[in-house]
Amino acid sequence: MTDSPANAARLAAPGNKDEGRGKGMALLVITSCQLMVVLDITIVNIALPHIQTSLGFSTENLSWVINAYTLTFGGLLLLGGRLGDILGRRRVFIFGVLLFVFASLLGGLAQESWQLLAARALQGVGGAIASPTALSLITTTFREGPERNRAFGVFAAVSAGGSAIGLLAGGLLVEWLDWRWIFFVNVPIGLLIALATPRYIPESVRHPGHFDLLGALTSTLGMVMLVYGFIRASEDGWSDSITLGAFAAAVVLLAAFIANEQRSKQPITPLWMFRDRNRAGTYGIMLSLSAAMFGMFFFLTLFVQNVLGFSPLRAGLAFLPVSAIIAVGAGIASQLLPKWGPKPFMVTGAVLAAGGLGWLTLTDANSTYLGSLLGPVLVFGFGMGLQFVSLTLMAVSGVRPKEAGAASGILNATQQVGGSLGLSILVTVFGTASRNEATDQIPKFMQEATPAQQLEFRRTGELPPPWGNEVLASGVSAAFIVAAVLAVLAALIALFVIQVRASDRERLQGGAAPAVDEDEGVAPVGTGASGARGGDGTAQPDGMPDDGPSPPGRPAD
């Protein structure tokens, strides 16, 4: 049953004795879902060698175990945010969680490679429905200012640290149980979240509208074709006809997506949001940093297991410091943002991330964990912790509650699509560098290897250690060069695109007295009791963002 606006306003009103406990439980439910969804992106990394052996994946196709999830997740996030706006965020949140649970069960029961990929894609659909709804629930549940800053700080720390936690959890489950438990573990957790949600999270008002299915379809298929083109190029070269056909299809589909969004009265991606300089810059930074981060975790996981010889559990523990340092960075940023604003943390975070990745380019077959990997990973993690809080707050700053689903959906989509696209690009670079190094190593191998080793090489086509370690290390180092370039790009966007605005600091400090939105029962972002003020000091209509008048094409209420 949908809560009335008056009841929602009562729950949000300060002084309610149950407010603190209720909002704390609501935040716990929301962040638990986000952790489950984000964690599942990397939890499979540790298990990839075991999945490959069990289900017969080729080395080339193994990356699709990750991409099948991230592509559907990223491609449908925008539709997921829209679903919450139209159908009610709480009910959509619960549906997304339950779909994720069902897909996880199917993944754990998979007996063939295609069955696992289908389950991973369905997991992505469930995550795409639940995740943007979770972020918009924070936007409409917590009052703007310090209260929402703290909530976003927790949410951002969970979102950023979930990648590292997933590696640890994957190591524990694979080492002690079986790779299938990386999927089975989601079932009880998801069911608890679904049961707790109606108790602690009120339903939002449903806004009339329609679903932009054509936009969702063209954007998702376009990104699938783009990622497939890069992965195909790493295997068969850039002149391969299928590679070129995949890129051509991606261009056509993505162009059709943009054309559809421009014509649609209720687009899945409101293009007017990109007309705000800071918000567009925020999306660009998230895209670049996510591309670098996904690649870092993927290749370091391969390196520590295949070159350093770490067990799954030890590999997971090796990444535990990353989770801790991300949480530290997020905590510092959430405390200092009201005073300094987001730009210093965006610039500093991106520079630190680039520095850590640049340091990792020195990785070779003789590298050690303590001497070569831990330092740069900590530098990178601290930079990402500073970034995620700032990016999250900037992306949803100045949007009305009814548009929170779309704004948060775009932010999440850029993170997941950036991760998929970045991983495919880095895999392409890795493949090229590895083949070049293998060309140099094979003659050495043939001279030094035993007859048994040579026979095994002819059968599998894979060089054993130490020659294979040299090949892998060379490819990983080359991939980190491109990842560092992506982080530098993020730093340049933060430095030259993001602007410091007094209105943003006022929101972070909670300086504007919140008014009740007639649709939501909570304060719209950036408004006061008598209406908002634009950047030029002129009065804006109640409920409108204070970053100036509505851009052309923005939908009317």
Coordinates of C-alpha atoms in Angstrom, one line a residue:
M1 CA 0.0 0.0 0.0
T2 CA 1.4 3.4 -1.0
D3 CA 2.1 5.9 1.8
S4 CA 0.4 9.2 1.6
P5 CA 2.6 12.4 1.1
A6 CA 1.5 13.6 4.6
N7 CA 2.7 10.3 6.2
A8 CA 6.0 10.4 4.3
A9 CA 6.5 14.0 5.5
R10 CA 5.8 12.9 9.1
L11 CA 8.5 10.2 8.8
A12 CA 11.0 12.7 7.5
A13 CA 10.2 15.4 10.0
P14 CA 12.9 16.1 12.5
G15 CA 12.1 15.4 16.1
N16 CA 10.3 12.1 15.5
K17 CA 11.6 9.8 18.2
D18 CA 11.6 6.8 15.9
E19 CA 13.3 8.7 13.1
G20 CA 16.9 7.8 13.9
R21 CA 16.4 4.1 14.5
G22 CA 14.0 3.8 11.5
K23 CA 16.4 5.6 9.1
G24 CA 19.3 3.6 10.4
M25 CA 17.5 0.3 9.6
A26 CA 16.4 1.7 6.3
L27 CA 20.1 2.6 5.4
L28 CA 21.2 -0.9 6.5
V29 CA 18.6 -2.6 4.2
I30 CA 19.5 -0.3 1.3
T31 CA 23.3 -0.7 1.6
S32 CA 23.0 -4.4 2.2
C33 CA 21.3 -4.7 -1.2
Q34 CA 23.9 -2.5 -2.8
L35 CA 26.7 -4.6 -1.3
M36 CA 25.2 -7.8 -2.6
V37 CA 24.8 -6.4 -6.1
V38 CA 28.2 -4.7 -6.4
L39 CA 30.0 -7.6 -4.7
D40 CA 28.7 -10.0 -7.3
I41 CA 30.7 -8.1 -10.0
T42 CA 34.0 -9.2 -8.5
I43 CA 33.2 -12.2 -6.3
V44 CA 33.5 -14.5 -9.4
N45 CA 37.0 -13.3 -10.2
I46 CA 38.6 -15.5 -7.6
A47 CA 36.5 -18.5 -8.9
L48 CA 37.3 -18.0 -12.6
P49 CA 39.9 -20.8 -12.8
H50 CA 37.6 -23.2 -11.1
I51 CA 34.6 -22.2 -13.2
Q52 CA 36.7 -22.6 -16.3
T53 CA 37.7 -26.2 -15.4
S54 CA 34.2 -27.2 -14.2
L55 CA 32.2 -25.9 -17.1
G56 CA 34.7 -26.1 -19.9
F57 CA 35.1 -22.4 -20.8
S58 CA 37.8 -21.4 -23.2
T59 CA 40.3 -18.8 -22.0
E60 CA 39.0 -16.3 -24.5
N61 CA 35.3 -16.7 -23.4
L62 CA 36.0 -16.6 -19.7
S63 CA 35.7 -12.8 -19.5
W64 CA 32.0 -13.2 -20.5
V65 CA 31.3 -14.6 -17.0
I66 CA 31.9 -11.0 -15.8
N67 CA 30.7 -9.1 -18.9
A68 CA 27.3 -11.0 -19.1
Y69 CA 26.5 -9.5 -15.7
T70 CA 28.0 -6.0 -16.0
L71 CA 26.5 -5.4 -19.5
T72 CA 23.0 -6.3 -18.6
F73 CA 23.4 -4.5 -15.3
G74 CA 24.8 -1.3 -16.8
G75 CA 22.6 -1.4 -19.9
L76 CA 19.3 -1.7 -18.0
L77 CA 20.1 0.5 -15.0
L78 CA 18.4 3.4 -16.6
L79 CA 15.2 1.4 -17.2
G80 CA 15.5 0.2 -13.6
G81 CA 15.5 3.7 -12.3
R82 CA 12.5 4.6 -14.4
L83 CA 10.6 1.6 -13.1
G84 CA 10.9 2.8 -9.6
D85 CA 9.7 6.3 -10.5
I86 CA 6.6 5.0 -12.2
L87 CA 5.6 1.8 -10.3
G88 CA 6.8 2.8 -6.8
R89 CA 10.4 2.4 -5.6
R90 CA 9.8 0.0 -2.7
R91 CA 7.9 -2.6 -4.7
V92 CA 10.4 -2.3 -7.6
F93 CA 13.3 -2.6 -5.1
I94 CA 11.8 -5.8 -3.7
F95 CA 11.1 -7.3 -7.1
G96 CA 14.7 -6.6 -8.2
V97 CA 16.1 -8.3 -5.1
L98 CA 14.0 -11.4 -5.6
L99 CA 14.9 -11.6 -9.3
F100 CA 18.6 -11.4 -8.3
V101 CA 18.1 -14.2 -5.7
F102 CA 16.4 -16.4 -8.3
A103 CA 19.2 -15.8 -10.9
S104 CA 21.8 -16.5 -8.3
L105 CA 20.2 -19.9 -7.5
L106 CA 20.2 -20.7 -11.2
G107 CA 23.9 -19.8 -11.5
G108 CA 24.9 -22.1 -8.6
L109 CA 23.0 -25.0 -10.3
A110 CA 24.5 -24.4 -13.8
Q111 CA 25.9 -27.5 -15.5
E112 CA 26.8 -26.0 -18.8
S113 CA 28.7 -22.8 -19.7
W114 CA 25.7 -21.2 -21.5
Q115 CA 23.5 -21.9 -18.4
L116 CA 25.9 -19.9 -16.2
L117 CA 26.1 -17.0 -18.7
A118 CA 22.3 -16.9 -18.9
A119 CA 22.1 -16.8 -15.1
R120 CA 24.7 -14.1 -14.9
A121 CA 22.7 -12.0 -17.5
L122 CA 19.6 -12.5 -15.4
Q123 CA 21.5 -11.5 -12.3
G124 CA 22.4 -8.3 -14.1
V125 CA 18.7 -7.6 -14.8
G126 CA 17.8 -8.0 -11.2
G127 CA 20.7 -5.8 -10.1
A128 CA 19.7 -3.1 -12.6
I129 CA 16.3 -3.0 -11.1
A130 CA 17.4 -2.9 -7.5
S131 CA 20.5 -0.8 -7.5
P132 CA 19.2 2.6 -8.9
T133 CA 16.1 2.3 -6.8
A134 CA 18.3 1.9 -3.7
L135 CA 20.2 5.1 -4.4
S136 CA 17.0 7.0 -5.2
L137 CA 15.5 5.7 -1.9
I138 CA 18.4 7.4 -0.1
T139 CA 17.8 10.6 -2.0
T140 CA 14.1 10.7 -0.9
T141 CA 14.5 9.2 2.6
F142 CA 17.3 11.4 4.1
R143 CA 17.1 15.2 4.4
E144 CA 19.6 17.2 2.3
G145 CA 22.6 18.4 4.2
P146 CA 24.7 16.5 6.8
E147 CA 22.2 13.7 7.2
R148 CA 22.2 12.9 3.5
N149 CA 26.0 13.4 3.3
R150 CA 26.5 10.7 5.9
A151 CA 24.1 8.3 4.2
F152 CA 25.8 8.9 0.9
G153 CA 29.2 8.4 2.5
V154 CA 28.1 4.9 3.8
F155 CA 26.5 4.1 0.4
A156 CA 29.5 5.2 -1.5
A157 CA 31.9 3.3 0.8
V158 CA 29.8 0.1 0.3
S159 CA 29.7 0.6 -3.5
A160 CA 33.4 1.2 -3.8
G161 CA 34.6 -1.3 -1.2
G162 CA 32.2 -4.0 -2.5
S163 CA 34.7 -4.9 -5.3
A164 CA 37.5 -5.7 -2.8
I165 CA 35.1 -7.5 -0.4
G166 CA 33.9 -9.6 -3.3
L167 CA 37.4 -10.9 -3.9
L168 CA 37.7 -11.8 -0.2
A169 CA 34.3 -13.5 0.0
G170 CA 35.0 -15.4 -3.2
G171 CA 38.3 -16.6 -1.8
L172 CA 36.7 -17.9 1.4
L173 CA 33.8 -19.6 -0.4
V174 CA 36.0 -21.3 -3.1
E175 CA 38.6 -22.4 -0.6
W176 CA 36.3 -23.8 2.0
L177 CA 33.3 -24.9 0.0
D178 CA 32.9 -24.8 -3.8
W179 CA 32.7 -22.1 -6.5
R180 CA 29.0 -22.6 -6.7
W181 CA 28.6 -21.0 -3.3
I182 CA 29.6 -17.6 -4.6
F183 CA 26.0 -17.7 -6.1
F184 CA 24.2 -19.7 -3.4
V185 CA 25.3 -17.2 -0.7
N186 CA 23.1 -14.5 -2.3
V187 CA 19.9 -16.5 -1.7
P188 CA 19.5 -16.1 2.1
I189 CA 20.9 -12.6 2.1
G190 CA 18.5 -11.5 -0.6
L191 CA 15.5 -13.1 1.0
L192 CA 16.3 -11.3 4.3
I193 CA 16.5 -7.9 2.5
A194 CA 13.2 -8.5 0.7
L195 CA 11.5 -9.4 4.0
A196 CA 12.9 -6.4 5.9
T197 CA 12.2 -3.8 3.2
P198 CA 8.4 -3.4 3.8
R199 CA 9.0 -2.9 7.6
Y200 CA 11.6 -0.1 7.4
I201 CA 11.1 1.6 4.0
P202 CA 7.9 3.5 3.1
E203 CA 6.5 3.3 -0.4
S204 CA 7.0 6.3 -2.7
V205 CA 4.3 8.0 -4.7
R206 CA 3.9 6.5 -8.2
H207 CA 4.4 9.0 -11.0
P208 CA 2.5 8.4 -14.3
G209 CA 4.5 7.7 -17.3
H210 CA 5.6 5.1 -19.8
F211 CA 8.7 2.8 -20.2
D212 CA 11.2 3.6 -22.9
L213 CA 11.8 0.0 -23.9
L214 CA 13.3 0.9 -27.3
G215 CA 15.8 3.1 -25.6
A216 CA 16.7 0.2 -23.1
L217 CA 17.0 -2.3 -26.0
T218 CA 19.2 -0.2 -28.3
S219 CA 21.5 1.0 -25.5
T220 CA 22.1 -2.5 -24.1
L221 CA 22.6 -4.2 -27.5
G222 CA 24.8 -1.4 -28.6
M223 CA 27.1 -1.8 -25.6
V224 CA 27.1 -5.6 -26.0
M225 CA 28.2 -5.2 -29.6
L226 CA 30.9 -2.7 -28.7
V227 CA 32.4 -4.9 -25.9
Y228 CA 32.2 -7.9 -28.2
G229 CA 34.1 -6.0 -30.9
F230 CA 36.9 -5.3 -28.5
I231 CA 37.1 -8.9 -27.2
R232 CA 36.9 -10.3 -30.7
A233 CA 39.7 -7.9 -31.8
S234 CA 41.9 -9.3 -29.0
E235 CA 41.5 -12.8 -30.4
D236 CA 41.3 -12.4 -34.2
G237 CA 42.7 -8.9 -34.9
W238 CA 41.2 -5.6 -35.9
S239 CA 40.8 -6.5 -39.6
D240 CA 38.5 -9.5 -38.8
S241 CA 35.2 -9.2 -40.6
I242 CA 33.2 -10.1 -37.5
T243 CA 35.1 -7.6 -35.4
L244 CA 34.3 -4.8 -37.9
G245 CA 30.7 -5.9 -38.1
A246 CA 30.3 -5.8 -34.3
F247 CA 31.7 -2.2 -34.2
A248 CA 29.4 -1.2 -37.1
A249 CA 26.4 -2.6 -35.3
A250 CA 27.4 -0.9 -32.1
V251 CA 27.6 2.5 -33.9
V252 CA 24.2 2.0 -35.6
L253 CA 22.5 0.8 -32.3
L254 CA 24.0 3.6 -30.2
A255 CA 23.1 6.2 -32.8
A256 CA 19.5 4.9 -32.8
F257 CA 19.5 5.1 -29.0
I258 CA 20.5 8.8 -29.0
A259 CA 17.9 9.6 -31.8
N260 CA 15.2 7.8 -29.8
E261 CA 16.1 9.6 -26.6
Q262 CA 15.9 13.0 -28.4
R263 CA 12.4 12.2 -29.7
S264 CA 10.9 10.4 -26.7
K265 CA 8.6 12.4 -24.4
Q266 CA 9.8 10.3 -21.4
P267 CA 13.2 9.0 -22.4
I268 CA 15.1 6.4 -20.4
T269 CA 18.0 8.8 -20.4
P270 CA 17.0 12.4 -20.0
L271 CA 19.6 14.0 -22.2
W272 CA 18.9 17.4 -20.5
M273 CA 20.8 16.1 -17.5
F274 CA 24.0 16.2 -19.5
R275 CA 23.6 19.9 -20.1
D276 CA 24.6 20.6 -16.5
R277 CA 28.4 20.9 -16.8
N278 CA 29.1 19.4 -13.4
R279 CA 26.8 16.5 -13.8
A280 CA 28.1 15.6 -17.3
G281 CA 31.7 15.9 -16.0
T282 CA 30.8 13.6 -13.1
Y283 CA 29.5 11.0 -15.5
G284 CA 32.7 11.2 -17.5
I285 CA 34.9 10.8 -14.4
M286 CA 32.9 7.8 -13.3
L287 CA 33.1 6.2 -16.7
S288 CA 36.9 6.6 -16.9
L289 CA 37.7 5.5 -13.3
S290 CA 35.4 2.5 -13.4
A291 CA 37.1 1.3 -16.6
A292 CA 40.4 1.5 -14.8
M293 CA 39.1 -0.1 -11.6
F294 CA 37.5 -3.2 -13.2
G295 CA 40.6 -3.9 -15.2
M296 CA 42.8 -3.6 -12.1
F297 CA 40.9 -6.1 -10.1
F298 CA 40.6 -8.5 -13.0
F299 CA 44.3 -8.6 -13.9
L300 CA 45.7 -8.5 -10.4
T301 CA 43.5 -11.4 -9.5
L302 CA 45.0 -13.4 -12.4
F303 CA 48.5 -12.2 -11.5
V304 CA 48.5 -13.2 -7.8
Q305 CA 47.0 -16.6 -8.5
N306 CA 48.9 -17.6 -11.7
V307 CA 52.2 -15.8 -11.1
L308 CA 52.6 -15.5 -7.4
G309 CA 50.9 -18.8 -6.8
F310 CA 48.3 -17.6 -4.2
S311 CA 45.4 -19.8 -3.2
P312 CA 41.9 -18.5 -3.7
L313 CA 41.7 -17.6 0.0
R314 CA 45.1 -15.9 0.1
A315 CA 44.3 -14.0 -3.1
G316 CA 41.1 -12.7 -1.4
L317 CA 42.9 -11.7 1.7
A318 CA 45.5 -9.9 -0.4
F319 CA 42.8 -7.4 -1.5
L320 CA 41.3 -6.9 2.0
P321 CA 43.4 -3.7 2.6
V322 CA 41.8 -2.2 -0.5
S323 CA 38.4 -2.4 1.1
A324 CA 39.7 -0.8 4.3
I325 CA 41.5 2.1 2.6
I326 CA 38.5 2.8 0.4
A327 CA 36.3 3.1 3.5
V328 CA 38.8 5.5 5.0
G329 CA 38.9 7.7 2.0
A330 CA 35.1 7.8 1.8
G331 CA 34.8 8.7 5.4
I332 CA 37.3 11.6 5.1
A333 CA 35.6 12.9 2.0
S334 CA 32.1 12.8 3.6
Q335 CA 33.3 14.8 6.6
L336 CA 35.2 17.5 4.7
L337 CA 32.9 17.9 1.6
P338 CA 30.7 20.6 3.2
K339 CA 33.7 22.8 3.9
W340 CA 35.7 22.3 0.7
G341 CA 33.1 21.1 -1.9
P342 CA 33.5 18.1 -4.2
K343 CA 36.0 19.4 -6.7
P344 CA 39.2 19.1 -4.6
F345 CA 38.3 15.5 -3.8
M346 CA 37.6 14.7 -7.4
V347 CA 40.9 16.0 -8.6
T348 CA 42.9 14.5 -5.7
G349 CA 41.2 11.1 -6.0
A350 CA 41.8 10.8 -9.7
V351 CA 45.4 11.8 -9.4
L352 CA 46.0 9.2 -6.7
A353 CA 44.3 6.6 -8.7
A354 CA 46.4 7.4 -11.7
G355 CA 49.5 7.3 -9.6
G356 CA 48.7 3.9 -8.2
L357 CA 48.0 2.5 -11.6
G358 CA 51.2 4.1 -13.0
W359 CA 53.1 2.4 -10.2
L360 CA 51.6 -1.0 -11.1
T361 CA 52.9 -0.7 -14.7
L362 CA 56.3 -1.7 -13.1
T363 CA 54.9 -5.2 -12.4
D364 CA 56.9 -8.0 -13.8
A365 CA 57.4 -11.8 -13.3
N366 CA 59.7 -11.1 -10.3
S367 CA 57.3 -8.8 -8.5
T368 CA 56.1 -9.7 -5.0
Y369 CA 52.9 -8.8 -3.1
L370 CA 54.5 -6.7 -0.3
G371 CA 57.2 -5.2 -2.4
S372 CA 55.4 -4.4 -5.6
L373 CA 51.6 -4.6 -5.3
L374 CA 50.4 -3.5 -1.9
G375 CA 51.7 0.0 -2.1
P376 CA 50.2 1.0 -5.4
V377 CA 46.9 -0.8 -4.6
L378 CA 46.5 1.2 -1.4
V379 CA 47.2 4.5 -3.2
F380 CA 44.6 3.6 -5.8
G381 CA 42.1 2.6 -3.2
F382 CA 42.4 5.8 -1.2
G383 CA 41.9 7.8 -4.3
M384 CA 38.8 5.9 -5.2
G385 CA 37.4 6.4 -1.7
L386 CA 37.7 10.1 -2.1
Q387 CA 36.1 10.0 -5.5
F388 CA 33.0 7.9 -5.0
V389 CA 31.4 10.1 -2.3
S390 CA 32.0 13.2 -4.3
L391 CA 30.8 11.7 -7.6
T392 CA 27.6 10.3 -5.9
L393 CA 26.7 13.6 -4.3
M394 CA 27.4 15.7 -7.5
A395 CA 25.4 13.4 -9.8
V396 CA 22.1 13.7 -7.8
S397 CA 22.7 17.4 -6.7
G398 CA 19.9 19.7 -8.0
V399 CA 17.5 17.1 -9.2
R400 CA 13.9 16.8 -8.0
P401 CA 12.9 13.7 -6.1
K402 CA 10.8 12.4 -9.0
E403 CA 13.9 12.5 -11.2
A404 CA 16.2 10.9 -8.6
G405 CA 15.8 7.4 -10.2
A406 CA 17.0 8.7 -13.6
A407 CA 19.9 10.6 -12.2
S408 CA 21.1 7.8 -10.0
G409 CA 20.5 5.3 -12.8
I410 CA 22.8 7.2 -15.2
L411 CA 25.5 7.3 -12.5
N412 CA 25.3 3.6 -11.9
A413 CA 25.1 2.9 -15.6
T414 CA 28.3 4.8 -16.4
Q415 CA 30.0 2.8 -13.6
Q416 CA 29.0 -0.6 -14.9
V417 CA 29.2 0.2 -18.6
G418 CA 32.5 1.9 -18.1
G419 CA 33.7 -1.2 -16.3
S420 CA 32.6 -3.5 -19.1
L421 CA 34.0 -1.3 -21.8
G422 CA 37.2 -0.7 -19.9
L423 CA 37.7 -4.4 -19.2
S424 CA 37.2 -5.3 -22.9
I425 CA 39.7 -2.6 -24.0
L426 CA 42.3 -3.7 -21.4
V427 CA 41.8 -7.4 -22.4
T428 CA 42.5 -6.3 -26.0
V429 CA 45.7 -4.6 -24.9
F430 CA 46.6 -7.5 -22.7
G431 CA 46.1 -10.0 -25.5
T432 CA 48.3 -8.0 -28.0
A433 CA 51.1 -7.5 -25.5
S434 CA 50.9 -11.2 -24.4
R435 CA 51.2 -12.5 -27.9
N436 CA 54.2 -10.3 -28.6
E437 CA 55.9 -11.5 -25.4
A438 CA 55.0 -15.1 -26.3
T439 CA 56.8 -14.7 -29.6
D440 CA 59.9 -13.9 -27.7
Q441 CA 59.5 -16.6 -25.1
I442 CA 58.7 -19.6 -27.3
P443 CA 62.2 -19.9 -28.8
K444 CA 63.7 -19.8 -25.2
F445 CA 61.2 -22.3 -24.1
M446 CA 62.0 -24.7 -26.9
Q447 CA 65.7 -24.5 -26.0
E448 CA 65.3 -25.0 -22.3
A449 CA 62.1 -27.0 -21.7
T450 CA 62.1 -30.8 -21.0
P451 CA 60.5 -33.1 -23.6
A452 CA 57.5 -33.5 -21.4
Q453 CA 57.0 -29.8 -21.1
Q454 CA 57.2 -29.4 -24.9
L455 CA 54.7 -32.2 -25.4
E456 CA 52.2 -30.4 -23.0
F457 CA 52.8 -27.1 -24.8
R458 CA 51.9 -28.7 -28.2
R459 CA 48.7 -30.1 -26.6
T460 CA 47.5 -26.9 -24.8
G461 CA 49.3 -24.1 -26.6
E462 CA 50.1 -22.5 -23.2
L463 CA 53.6 -21.8 -21.9
P464 CA 54.3 -23.2 -18.4
P465 CA 56.1 -21.2 -15.7
P466 CA 58.5 -19.4 -15.8
W467 CA 58.0 -18.6 -19.5
G468 CA 54.3 -18.3 -19.1
N469 CA 54.7 -16.0 -16.1
E470 CA 56.8 -13.6 -18.3
V471 CA 54.0 -13.6 -20.9
L472 CA 51.3 -12.9 -18.3
A473 CA 53.3 -10.2 -16.5
S474 CA 54.0 -8.4 -19.8
G475 CA 50.3 -8.3 -20.7
V476 CA 49.3 -7.2 -17.3
S477 CA 51.8 -4.3 -17.3
A478 CA 50.6 -3.1 -20.7
A479 CA 47.0 -3.2 -19.5
F480 CA 47.9 -1.0 -16.5
I481 CA 49.5 1.6 -18.8
V482 CA 46.1 2.1 -20.5
A483 CA 44.3 2.0 -17.1
A484 CA 46.6 4.8 -15.8
V485 CA 45.8 6.8 -18.9
L486 CA 42.1 6.5 -18.2
A487 CA 42.6 7.7 -14.6
V488 CA 44.6 10.7 -16.0
L489 CA 41.6 11.5 -18.2
A490 CA 39.4 11.5 -15.2
A491 CA 41.7 13.9 -13.4
L492 CA 41.7 16.3 -16.4
I493 CA 37.9 16.2 -16.5
A494 CA 37.8 17.0 -12.7
L495 CA 40.3 19.8 -13.1
F496 CA 38.9 21.6 -16.2
V497 CA 35.2 20.7 -16.4
I498 CA 33.9 20.6 -12.8
Q499 CA 33.1 24.0 -11.4
V500 CA 32.9 25.1 -7.7
R501 CA 29.4 26.6 -7.1
A502 CA 28.2 28.2 -3.9
S503 CA 24.8 26.5 -4.3
D504 CA 26.5 23.1 -4.2
R505 CA 28.2 23.9 -0.9
E506 CA 25.0 25.3 0.5
R507 CA 23.3 22.0 -0.2
L508 CA 26.1 20.0 1.4
Q509 CA 25.9 22.1 4.5
G510 CA 22.1 21.8 4.7
G511 CA 21.8 25.6 4.5
A512 CA 18.5 25.7 2.7
A513 CA 15.3 25.1 4.7
P514 CA 13.7 22.0 3.1
A515 CA 10.2 22.2 1.9
V516 CA 7.8 19.3 1.4
D517 CA 7.4 18.1 -2.1
E518 CA 3.7 17.5 -2.9
D519 CA 4.6 14.4 -4.8
E520 CA 7.1 12.8 -2.4
G521 CA 6.5 14.1 1.0
V522 CA 10.1 15.0 1.5
A523 CA 12.2 18.1 0.6
P524 CA 13.1 18.4 -3.1
V525 CA 16.7 18.9 -3.7
G526 CA 17.9 22.5 -3.6
T527 CA 14.6 24.2 -2.6
G528 CA 13.5 26.3 0.3
A529 CA 10.2 27.1 1.9
S530 CA 9.6 30.0 -0.5
G531 CA 11.1 28.4 -3.6
A532 CA 14.7 28.0 -4.8
R533 CA 17.1 30.5 -6.1
G534 CA 18.9 30.1 -9.3
G535 CA 22.6 30.7 -9.8
D536 CA 21.8 34.3 -10.7
G537 CA 19.8 34.9 -7.6
T538 CA 16.4 34.9 -9.4
A539 CA 13.6 32.9 -7.9
Q540 CA 12.7 29.6 -9.4
P541 CA 9.4 27.7 -9.2
D542 CA 9.1 25.4 -6.2
G543 CA 10.5 21.9 -6.9
M544 CA 12.9 23.0 -9.6
P545 CA 16.7 22.6 -9.3
D546 CA 18.6 25.8 -8.5
D547 CA 21.1 25.3 -11.2
G548 CA 19.2 27.7 -13.5
P549 CA 16.1 27.4 -15.7
S550 CA 14.9 24.2 -17.1
P551 CA 17.1 23.2 -20.1
P552 CA 15.3 22.7 -23.4
G553 CA 13.6 19.4 -23.7
R554 CA 13.3 18.9 -20.0
P555 CA 9.9 17.4 -19.2
A556 CA 7.3 19.5 -17.5
D557 CA 5.7 18.3 -14.3

